[in-house]
Amino acid sequence: MTTLDPRTAELLKRDDNGLVAAIVQQHDTGEVLMLGWMDDEALARTLTSGRVTFYSRSRQEYWRKGDTSGHVQFVHSVSIDCDGDALLIKVNQVGAACHTGTRTCFEAGGDLAAIPATPEQLNL
Amino acid sequence: MTTLDPRTAELLKRDDNGLVAAIVQQHDTGEVLMLGWMDDEALARTLTSGRVTFYSRSRQEYWRKGDTSGHVQFVHSVSIDCDGDALLIKVNQVGAACHTGTRTCFEAGGDLAAIPATPEQLNL
């Protein structure tokens, strides 16, 4: 077991399953790659190993990204949000972040039909 | 009530509270601004109004970003991830995204001490 620094543990606002959301972003391009979930142990491993580790809600186990696929996420930096229920993990993503083979999980799901704001509101 | 397109509703994998996570990103700079939560109604309003609307878990009410603060989020595009439990909302953020006054909620929370991967692993 990897112990999370108590000062960090104090900042976390966990959901009913003991998890916080972890947004993963490519550190240089700014692409949002995926959203995963972490408990204290997964976060501690991520902070100390240089490799992103999630807790899989569906499989109920730890999951060090890339161990099976080779699509490793190397840790650049980790921030926490103002209310402690979300993390932003900046990484270097090797290959595809998504298990479907696309670079990001949001390409895989695709765009929803939205009526966007006006070009002026968007500063376009 | 704003009705969500049934084809969109079918894609959502909601948590026990009927919510999905919504990552909000500035559309041109790539900054990740905040993470909020949406139910079907909040997503329907976001898709049809050009303004980001969340469901507040703490206040248990709809919350159209900027109505009180003036810090509006204008919708650029909305994508869904491969397993339907996360949305990526690209916006133009007026002013500060965070209620603490910082541009992003992750500046407000700050960095956690992490041992990063090597410069080579990070392509630096």
PDB file of C-alpha atoms in Angstrom:
ATOM      1  CA  MET A   1       0.000   0.000   0.000  1.00  0.00           C
ATOM      2  CA  THR A   2       1.158   3.502  -0.849  1.00  0.00           C
ATOM      3  CA  THR A   3       0.164   6.083   1.741  1.00  0.00           C
ATOM      4  CA  LEU A   4      -1.170   9.437   0.660  1.00  0.00           C
ATOM      5  CA  ASP A   5       0.341  12.464   2.407  1.00  0.00           C
ATOM      6  CA  PRO A   6      -2.193  13.351   5.141  1.00  0.00           C
ATOM      7  CA  ARG A   7      -2.151  17.020   4.080  1.00  0.00           C
ATOM      8  CA  THR A   8      -3.223  15.937   0.595  1.00  0.00           C
ATOM      9  CA  ALA A   9      -5.778  13.443   1.927  1.00  0.00           C
ATOM     10  CA  GLU A  10      -7.345  16.284   3.913  1.00  0.00           C
ATOM     11  CA  LEU A  11      -7.995  18.258   0.714  1.00  0.00           C
ATOM     12  CA  LEU A  12     -10.016  15.503  -1.003  1.00  0.00           C
ATOM     13  CA  LYS A  13     -13.781  15.580  -1.129  1.00  0.00           C
ATOM     14  CA  ARG A  14     -14.574  11.971  -2.061  1.00  0.00           C
ATOM     15  CA  ASP A  15     -17.902  10.736  -3.413  1.00  0.00           C
ATOM     16  CA  ASP A  16     -19.930   7.970  -1.746  1.00  0.00           C
ATOM     17  CA  ASN A  17     -17.551   5.414  -3.261  1.00  0.00           C
ATOM     18  CA  GLY A  18     -14.433   7.176  -1.933  1.00  0.00           C
ATOM     19  CA  LEU A  19     -13.447   8.505  -5.357  1.00  0.00           C
ATOM     20  CA  VAL A  20     -12.579  11.821  -6.984  1.00  0.00           C
ATOM     21  CA  ALA A  21     -12.684  12.578 -10.713  1.00  0.00           C
ATOM     22  CA  ALA A  22      -9.344  12.806 -12.531  1.00  0.00           C
ATOM     23  CA  ILE A  23      -9.201  14.788 -15.771  1.00  0.00           C
ATOM     24  CA  VAL A  24      -6.211  13.769 -17.904  1.00  0.00           C
ATOM     25  CA  GLN A  25      -4.738  16.368 -20.263  1.00  0.00           C
ATOM     26  CA  GLN A  26      -1.779  16.210 -22.655  1.00  0.00           C
ATOM     27  CA  HIS A  27       0.665  18.655 -21.054  1.00  0.00           C
ATOM     28  CA  ASP A  28       1.924  20.408 -24.187  1.00  0.00           C
ATOM     29  CA  THR A  29      -1.020  20.429 -26.615  1.00  0.00           C
ATOM     30  CA  GLY A  30      -3.790  20.915 -24.035  1.00  0.00           C
ATOM     31  CA  GLU A  31      -5.909  18.057 -25.452  1.00  0.00           C
ATOM     32  CA  VAL A  32      -8.277  16.608 -22.854  1.00  0.00           C
ATOM     33  CA  LEU A  33      -7.649  12.886 -23.209  1.00  0.00           C
ATOM     34  CA  MET A  34     -10.033  11.175 -20.787  1.00  0.00           C
ATOM     35  CA  LEU A  35     -11.689  11.202 -17.380  1.00  0.00           C
ATOM     36  CA  GLY A  36     -10.853   8.520 -14.829  1.00  0.00           C
ATOM     37  CA  TRP A  37     -11.429   7.968 -11.115  1.00  0.00           C
ATOM     38  CA  MET A  38      -9.001   7.807  -8.203  1.00  0.00           C
ATOM     39  CA  ASP A  39      -9.195   6.856  -4.566  1.00  0.00           C
ATOM     40  CA  ASP A  40      -6.459   7.785  -2.068  1.00  0.00           C
ATOM     41  CA  GLU A  41      -4.320   4.804  -3.035  1.00  0.00           C
ATOM     42  CA  ALA A  42      -4.520   5.466  -6.793  1.00  0.00           C
ATOM     43  CA  LEU A  43      -3.632   9.124  -6.231  1.00  0.00           C
ATOM     44  CA  ALA A  44      -0.715   8.214  -3.956  1.00  0.00           C
ATOM     45  CA  ARG A  45       0.640   5.817  -6.590  1.00  0.00           C
ATOM     46  CA  THR A  46       0.217   8.478  -9.295  1.00  0.00           C
ATOM     47  CA  LEU A  47       2.052  11.109  -7.234  1.00  0.00           C
ATOM     48  CA  THR A  48       4.991   8.882  -6.355  1.00  0.00           C
ATOM     49  CA  SER A  49       5.562   6.711  -9.431  1.00  0.00           C
ATOM     50  CA  GLY A  50       5.447   9.075 -12.427  1.00  0.00           C
ATOM     51  CA  ARG A  51       2.700   6.877 -13.943  1.00  0.00           C
ATOM     52  CA  VAL A  52      -1.033   7.545 -13.861  1.00  0.00           C
ATOM     53  CA  THR A  53      -2.982   4.931 -11.894  1.00  0.00           C
ATOM     54  CA  PHE A  54      -6.778   4.872 -11.717  1.00  0.00           C
ATOM     55  CA  TYR A  55      -9.303   2.952  -9.711  1.00  0.00           C
ATOM     56  CA  SER A  56     -11.633   1.141 -12.099  1.00  0.00           C
ATOM     57  CA  ARG A  57     -15.231   1.394 -10.908  1.00  0.00           C
ATOM     58  CA  SER A  58     -16.429  -1.351 -13.240  1.00  0.00           C
ATOM     59  CA  ARG A  59     -13.631  -3.824 -12.462  1.00  0.00           C
ATOM     60  CA  GLN A  60     -13.127  -2.642  -8.858  1.00  0.00           C
ATOM     61  CA  GLU A  61      -9.372  -2.761  -9.128  1.00  0.00           C
ATOM     62  CA  TYR A  62      -6.332  -0.528  -9.597  1.00  0.00           C
ATOM     63  CA  TRP A  63      -5.382   0.095 -13.156  1.00  0.00           C
ATOM     64  CA  ARG A  64      -2.005   1.547 -14.086  1.00  0.00           C
ATOM     65  CA  LYS A  65      -2.677   3.031 -17.490  1.00  0.00           C
ATOM     66  CA  GLY A  66      -0.665   1.346 -20.234  1.00  0.00           C
ATOM     67  CA  ASP A  67       0.277  -1.868 -18.410  1.00  0.00           C
ATOM     68  CA  THR A  68      -1.806  -3.920 -20.845  1.00  0.00           C
ATOM     69  CA  SER A  69      -2.055  -1.616 -23.870  1.00  0.00           C
ATOM     70  CA  GLY A  70       1.370   0.037 -23.750  1.00  0.00           C
ATOM     71  CA  HIS A  71      -0.457   3.377 -23.829  1.00  0.00           C
ATOM     72  CA  VAL A  72       1.289   4.747 -20.783  1.00  0.00           C
ATOM     73  CA  GLN A  73       0.534   8.143 -19.225  1.00  0.00           C
ATOM     74  CA  PHE A  74       3.674   9.754 -17.799  1.00  0.00           C
ATOM     75  CA  VAL A  75       2.932  12.321 -15.066  1.00  0.00           C
ATOM     76  CA  HIS A  76       3.896  15.938 -15.670  1.00  0.00           C
ATOM     77  CA  SER A  77       1.916  17.627 -12.847  1.00  0.00           C
ATOM     78  CA  VAL A  78      -1.152  17.143 -10.670  1.00  0.00           C
ATOM     79  CA  SER A  79      -3.484  19.885  -9.416  1.00  0.00           C
ATOM     80  CA  ILE A  80      -6.591  19.779  -7.287  1.00  0.00           C
ATOM     81  CA  ASP A  81      -9.611  22.024  -7.680  1.00  0.00           C
ATOM     82  CA  CYS A  82     -11.025  24.543  -5.216  1.00  0.00           C
ATOM     83  CA  ASP A  83     -13.480  22.143  -3.603  1.00  0.00           C
ATOM     84  CA  GLY A  84     -11.329  18.996  -3.700  1.00  0.00           C
ATOM     85  CA  ASP A  85     -13.535  16.738  -5.827  1.00  0.00           C
ATOM     86  CA  ALA A  86     -11.555  16.941  -9.073  1.00  0.00           C
ATOM     87  CA  LEU A  87      -7.941  16.495 -10.114  1.00  0.00           C
ATOM     88  CA  LEU A  88      -6.219  17.749 -13.250  1.00  0.00           C
ATOM     89  CA  ILE A  89      -3.417  15.410 -14.276  1.00  0.00           C
ATOM     90  CA  LYS A  90      -1.123  16.740 -16.994  1.00  0.00           C
ATOM     91  CA  VAL A  91       0.694  13.925 -18.764  1.00  0.00           C
ATOM     92  CA  ASN A  92       2.603  12.794 -21.769  1.00  0.00           C
ATOM     93  CA  GLN A  93       0.306  10.224 -23.386  1.00  0.00           C
ATOM     94  CA  VAL A  94       1.983   7.419 -25.317  1.00  0.00           C
ATOM     95  CA  GLY A  95      -0.240   6.450 -28.260  1.00  0.00           C
ATOM     96  CA  ALA A  96      -4.013   6.394 -27.854  1.00  0.00           C
ATOM     97  CA  ALA A  97      -5.653   7.351 -24.566  1.00  0.00           C
ATOM     98  CA  CYS A  98      -8.896   5.568 -25.510  1.00  0.00           C
ATOM     99  CA  HIS A  99      -9.387   1.810 -25.478  1.00  0.00           C
ATOM    100  CA  THR A 100     -11.207   2.228 -28.820  1.00  0.00           C
ATOM    101  CA  GLY A 101      -7.929   3.332 -30.418  1.00  0.00           C
ATOM    102  CA  THR A 102      -8.617   7.050 -30.785  1.00  0.00           C
ATOM    103  CA  ARG A 103      -6.244   9.585 -29.278  1.00  0.00           C
ATOM    104  CA  THR A 104      -8.887  10.895 -26.843  1.00  0.00           C
ATOM    105  CA  CYS A 105     -12.015   9.306 -25.379  1.00  0.00           C
ATOM    106  CA  PHE A 106     -14.040  12.323 -26.552  1.00  0.00           C
ATOM    107  CA  GLU A 107     -13.226  11.670 -30.211  1.00  0.00           C
ATOM    108  CA  ALA A 108     -14.520   8.151 -29.658  1.00  0.00           C
ATOM    109  CA  GLY A 109     -17.836   9.324 -28.195  1.00  0.00           C
ATOM    110  CA  GLY A 110     -18.162  12.216 -30.604  1.00  0.00           C
ATOM    111  CA  ASP A 111     -19.885  15.586 -30.689  1.00  0.00           C
ATOM    112  CA  LEU A 112     -23.422  16.167 -29.473  1.00  0.00           C
ATOM    113  CA  ALA A 113     -25.635  18.443 -31.528  1.00  0.00           C
ATOM    114  CA  ALA A 114     -25.400  21.793 -29.758  1.00  0.00           C
ATOM    115  CA  ILE A 115     -26.669  25.228 -30.677  1.00  0.00           C
ATOM    116  CA  PRO A 116     -23.482  27.199 -30.050  1.00  0.00           C
ATOM    117  CA  ALA A 117     -23.295  30.765 -28.783  1.00  0.00           C
ATOM    118  CA  THR A 118     -22.777  33.539 -31.342  1.00  0.00           C
ATOM    119  CA  PRO A 119     -19.337  34.135 -32.915  1.00  0.00           C
ATOM    120  CA  GLU A 120     -19.180  37.396 -30.954  1.00  0.00           C
ATOM    121  CA  GLN A 121     -19.860  35.619 -27.641  1.00  0.00           C
ATOM    122  CA  LEU A 122     -17.179  33.094 -28.563  1.00  0.00           C
ATOM    123  CA  ASN A 123     -14.641  35.790 -29.508  1.00  0.00           C
ATOM    124  CA  LEU A 124     -14.296  34.249 -32.974  1.00  0.00           C
TER     125      LEU A 124
ATOM    126  CA  MET B   1     -38.583  21.509 -18.686  1.00  0.00           C
ATOM    127  CA  THR B   2     -36.214  21.101 -21.592  1.00  0.00           C
ATOM    128  CA  THR B   3     -36.271  17.626 -23.100  1.00  0.00           C
ATOM    129  CA  LEU B   4     -33.032  15.914 -24.016  1.00  0.00           C
ATOM    130  CA  ASP B   5     -32.956  14.282 -27.446  1.00  0.00           C
ATOM    131  CA  PRO B   6     -33.669  10.567 -26.763  1.00  0.00           C
ATOM    132  CA  ARG B   7     -30.689   9.546 -28.917  1.00  0.00           C
ATOM    133  CA  THR B   8     -28.441  11.641 -26.662  1.00  0.00           C
ATOM    134  CA  ALA B   9     -30.134  10.427 -23.479  1.00  0.00           C
ATOM    135  CA  GLU B  10     -29.404   6.861 -24.587  1.00  0.00           C
ATOM    136  CA  LEU B  11     -25.650   7.569 -24.654  1.00  0.00           C
ATOM    137  CA  LEU B  12     -25.429   8.758 -21.041  1.00  0.00           C
ATOM    138  CA  LYS B  13     -24.134   6.521 -18.274  1.00  0.00           C
ATOM    139  CA  ARG B  14     -25.375   8.364 -15.183  1.00  0.00           C
ATOM    140  CA  ASP B  15     -24.111   7.811 -11.639  1.00  0.00           C
ATOM    141  CA  ASP B  16     -26.384   6.835  -8.734  1.00  0.00           C
ATOM    142  CA  ASN B  17     -27.535  10.458  -8.516  1.00  0.00           C
ATOM    143  CA  GLY B  18     -28.397  10.640 -12.223  1.00  0.00           C
ATOM    144  CA  LEU B  19     -25.374  12.803 -13.057  1.00  0.00           C
ATOM    145  CA  VAL B  20     -22.453  12.795 -15.468  1.00  0.00           C
ATOM    146  CA  ALA B  21     -19.213  14.768 -15.075  1.00  0.00           C
ATOM    147  CA  ALA B  22     -18.775  17.836 -17.292  1.00  0.00           C
ATOM    148  CA  ILE B  23     -15.238  19.061 -17.964  1.00  0.00           C
ATOM    149  CA  VAL B  24     -15.200  22.705 -19.045  1.00  0.00           C
ATOM    150  CA  GLN B  25     -12.346  23.868 -21.274  1.00  0.00           C
ATOM    151  CA  GLN B  26     -11.591  27.271 -22.821  1.00  0.00           C
ATOM    152  CA  HIS B  27     -12.035  26.555 -26.541  1.00  0.00           C
ATOM    153  CA  ASP B  28      -9.071  28.495 -27.916  1.00  0.00           C
ATOM    154  CA  THR B  29      -6.366  28.269 -25.232  1.00  0.00           C
ATOM    155  CA  GLY B  30      -7.111  24.703 -24.056  1.00  0.00           C
ATOM    156  CA  GLU B  31      -7.150  25.709 -20.361  1.00  0.00           C
ATOM    157  CA  VAL B  32      -9.202  23.285 -18.262  1.00  0.00           C
ATOM    158  CA  LEU B  33     -11.390  25.667 -16.261  1.00  0.00           C
ATOM    159  CA  MET B  34     -13.476  23.476 -13.941  1.00  0.00           C
ATOM    160  CA  LEU B  35     -15.453  20.280 -13.482  1.00  0.00           C
ATOM    161  CA  GLY B  36     -19.203  20.417 -12.926  1.00  0.00           C
ATOM    162  CA  TRP B  37     -22.102  17.963 -12.957  1.00  0.00           C
ATOM    163  CA  MET B  38     -25.088  17.646 -15.265  1.00  0.00           C
ATOM    164  CA  ASP B  39     -28.271  15.645 -15.308  1.00  0.00           C
ATOM    165  CA  ASP B  40     -30.392  15.250 -18.459  1.00  0.00           C
ATOM    166  CA  GLU B  41     -32.149  18.579 -17.920  1.00  0.00           C
ATOM    167  CA  ALA B  42     -28.906  20.552 -17.381  1.00  0.00           C
ATOM    168  CA  LEU B  43     -27.390  18.991 -20.493  1.00  0.00           C
ATOM    169  CA  ALA B  44     -30.523  19.729 -22.547  1.00  0.00           C
ATOM    170  CA  ARG B  45     -30.424  23.364 -21.444  1.00  0.00           C
ATOM    171  CA  THR B  46     -26.697  23.590 -22.249  1.00  0.00           C
ATOM    172  CA  LEU B  47     -27.201  22.107 -25.721  1.00  0.00           C
ATOM    173  CA  THR B  48     -30.090  24.378 -26.652  1.00  0.00           C
ATOM    174  CA  SER B  49     -29.306  27.727 -25.019  1.00  0.00           C
ATOM    175  CA  GLY B  50     -25.645  28.466 -25.799  1.00  0.00           C
ATOM    176  CA  ARG B  51     -25.008  28.825 -22.026  1.00  0.00           C
ATOM    177  CA  VAL B  52     -23.516  26.193 -19.730  1.00  0.00           C
ATOM    178  CA  THR B  53     -25.944  25.006 -17.044  1.00  0.00           C
ATOM    179  CA  PHE B  54     -24.951  22.620 -14.252  1.00  0.00           C
ATOM    180  CA  TYR B  55     -26.803  20.724 -11.603  1.00  0.00           C
ATOM    181  CA  SER B  56     -25.430  21.715  -8.206  1.00  0.00           C
ATOM    182  CA  ARG B  57     -25.054  18.657  -5.967  1.00  0.00           C
ATOM    183  CA  SER B  58     -24.628  20.747  -2.818  1.00  0.00           C
ATOM    184  CA  ARG B  59     -27.537  23.118  -3.470  1.00  0.00           C
ATOM    185  CA  GLN B  60     -29.639  20.540  -5.378  1.00  0.00           C
ATOM    186  CA  GLU B  61     -30.659  23.044  -8.021  1.00  0.00           C
ATOM    187  CA  TYR B  62     -29.898  24.115 -11.581  1.00  0.00           C
ATOM    188  CA  TRP B  63     -27.205  26.660 -11.894  1.00  0.00           C
ATOM    189  CA  ARG B  64     -26.658  28.607 -15.100  1.00  0.00           C
ATOM    190  CA  LYS B  65     -23.055  29.682 -14.844  1.00  0.00           C
ATOM    191  CA  GLY B  66     -22.672  33.442 -14.621  1.00  0.00           C
ATOM    192  CA  ASP B  67     -26.246  34.362 -13.659  1.00  0.00           C
ATOM    193  CA  THR B  68     -25.048  35.634 -10.280  1.00  0.00           C
ATOM    194  CA  SER B  69     -21.350  36.333 -10.916  1.00  0.00           C
ATOM    195  CA  GLY B  70     -21.505  37.542 -14.518  1.00  0.00           C
ATOM    196  CA  HIS B  71     -18.871  34.906 -15.303  1.00  0.00           C
ATOM    197  CA  VAL B  72     -20.821  33.352 -18.142  1.00  0.00           C
ATOM    198  CA  GLN B  73     -19.688  30.291 -20.112  1.00  0.00           C
ATOM    199  CA  PHE B  74     -20.737  30.512 -23.763  1.00  0.00           C
ATOM    200  CA  VAL B  75     -20.971  27.097 -25.459  1.00  0.00           C
ATOM    201  CA  HIS B  76     -18.642  26.342 -28.349  1.00  0.00           C
ATOM    202  CA  SER B  77     -19.099  22.546 -28.594  1.00  0.00           C
ATOM    203  CA  VAL B  78     -20.046  19.520 -26.499  1.00  0.00           C
ATOM    204  CA  SER B  79     -18.593  16.013 -26.814  1.00  0.00           C
ATOM    205  CA  ILE B  80     -19.269  12.819 -24.924  1.00  0.00           C
ATOM    206  CA  ASP B  81     -16.703  10.183 -24.054  1.00  0.00           C
ATOM    207  CA  CYS B  82     -16.545   6.560 -25.168  1.00  0.00           C
ATOM    208  CA  ASP B  83     -18.445   5.194 -22.163  1.00  0.00           C
ATOM    209  CA  GLY B  84     -20.917   8.042 -21.714  1.00  0.00           C
ATOM    210  CA  ASP B  85     -20.036   9.136 -18.174  1.00  0.00           C
ATOM    211  CA  ALA B  86     -18.135  12.312 -19.054  1.00  0.00           C
ATOM    212  CA  LEU B  87     -18.750  15.379 -21.206  1.00  0.00           C
ATOM    213  CA  LEU B  88     -16.211  17.833 -22.595  1.00  0.00           C
ATOM    214  CA  ILE B  89     -17.730  21.295 -22.932  1.00  0.00           C
ATOM    215  CA  LYS B  90     -15.646  23.789 -24.883  1.00  0.00           C
ATOM    216  CA  VAL B  91     -16.590  27.366 -24.027  1.00  0.00           C
ATOM    217  CA  ASN B  92     -15.658  30.971 -24.052  1.00  0.00           C
ATOM    218  CA  GLN B  93     -15.309  31.845 -20.370  1.00  0.00           C
ATOM    219  CA  VAL B  94     -16.085  35.424 -19.381  1.00  0.00           C
ATOM    220  CA  GLY B  95     -13.823  36.419 -16.482  1.00  0.00           C
ATOM    221  CA  ALA B  96     -12.997  33.905 -13.761  1.00  0.00           C
ATOM    222  CA  ALA B  97     -14.342  30.349 -13.865  1.00  0.00           C
ATOM    223  CA  CYS B  98     -13.733  29.850 -10.139  1.00  0.00           C
ATOM    224  CA  HIS B  99     -15.868  31.323  -7.369  1.00  0.00           C
ATOM    225  CA  THR B 100     -12.591  32.157  -5.568  1.00  0.00           C
ATOM    226  CA  GLY B 101     -11.762  34.632  -8.344  1.00  0.00           C
ATOM    227  CA  THR B 102      -9.028  32.691 -10.134  1.00  0.00           C
ATOM    228  CA  ARG B 103      -9.341  31.958 -13.833  1.00  0.00           C
ATOM    229  CA  THR B 104      -9.530  28.178 -13.272  1.00  0.00           C
ATOM    230  CA  CYS B 105     -10.610  26.107 -10.278  1.00  0.00           C
ATOM    231  CA  PHE B 106      -7.299  24.229 -10.460  1.00  0.00           C
ATOM    232  CA  GLU B 107      -5.251  27.356  -9.829  1.00  0.00           C
ATOM    233  CA  ALA B 108      -7.387  27.904  -6.747  1.00  0.00           C
ATOM    234  CA  GLY B 109      -6.739  24.399  -5.396  1.00  0.00           C
ATOM    235  CA  GLY B 110      -3.119  24.375  -6.479  1.00  0.00           C
ATOM    236  CA  ASP B 111      -0.497  21.797  -7.350  1.00  0.00           C
ATOM    237  CA  LEU B 112       0.052  18.605  -5.387  1.00  0.00           C
ATOM    238  CA  ALA B 113       3.621  17.507  -4.766  1.00  0.00           C
ATOM    239  CA  ALA B 114       4.278  14.926  -7.479  1.00  0.00           C
ATOM    240  CA  ILE B 115       7.403  13.116  -8.543  1.00  0.00           C
ATOM    241  CA  PRO B 116       7.142  13.700 -12.282  1.00  0.00           C
ATOM    242  CA  ALA B 117       8.297  11.312 -14.984  1.00  0.00           C
ATOM    243  CA  THR B 118      11.694  11.956 -16.578  1.00  0.00           C
ATOM    244  CA  PRO B 119      12.158  14.748 -19.159  1.00  0.00           C
ATOM    245  CA  GLU B 120      12.634  12.035 -21.778  1.00  0.00           C
ATOM    246  CA  GLN B 121       9.350  10.353 -20.864  1.00  0.00           C
ATOM    247  CA  LEU B 122       7.675  13.747 -21.020  1.00  0.00           C
ATOM    248  CA  ASN B 123       9.215  14.602 -24.418  1.00  0.00           C
ATOM    249  CA  LEU B 124      10.722  17.757 -22.935  1.00  0.00           C
TER     250      LEU B 124
END
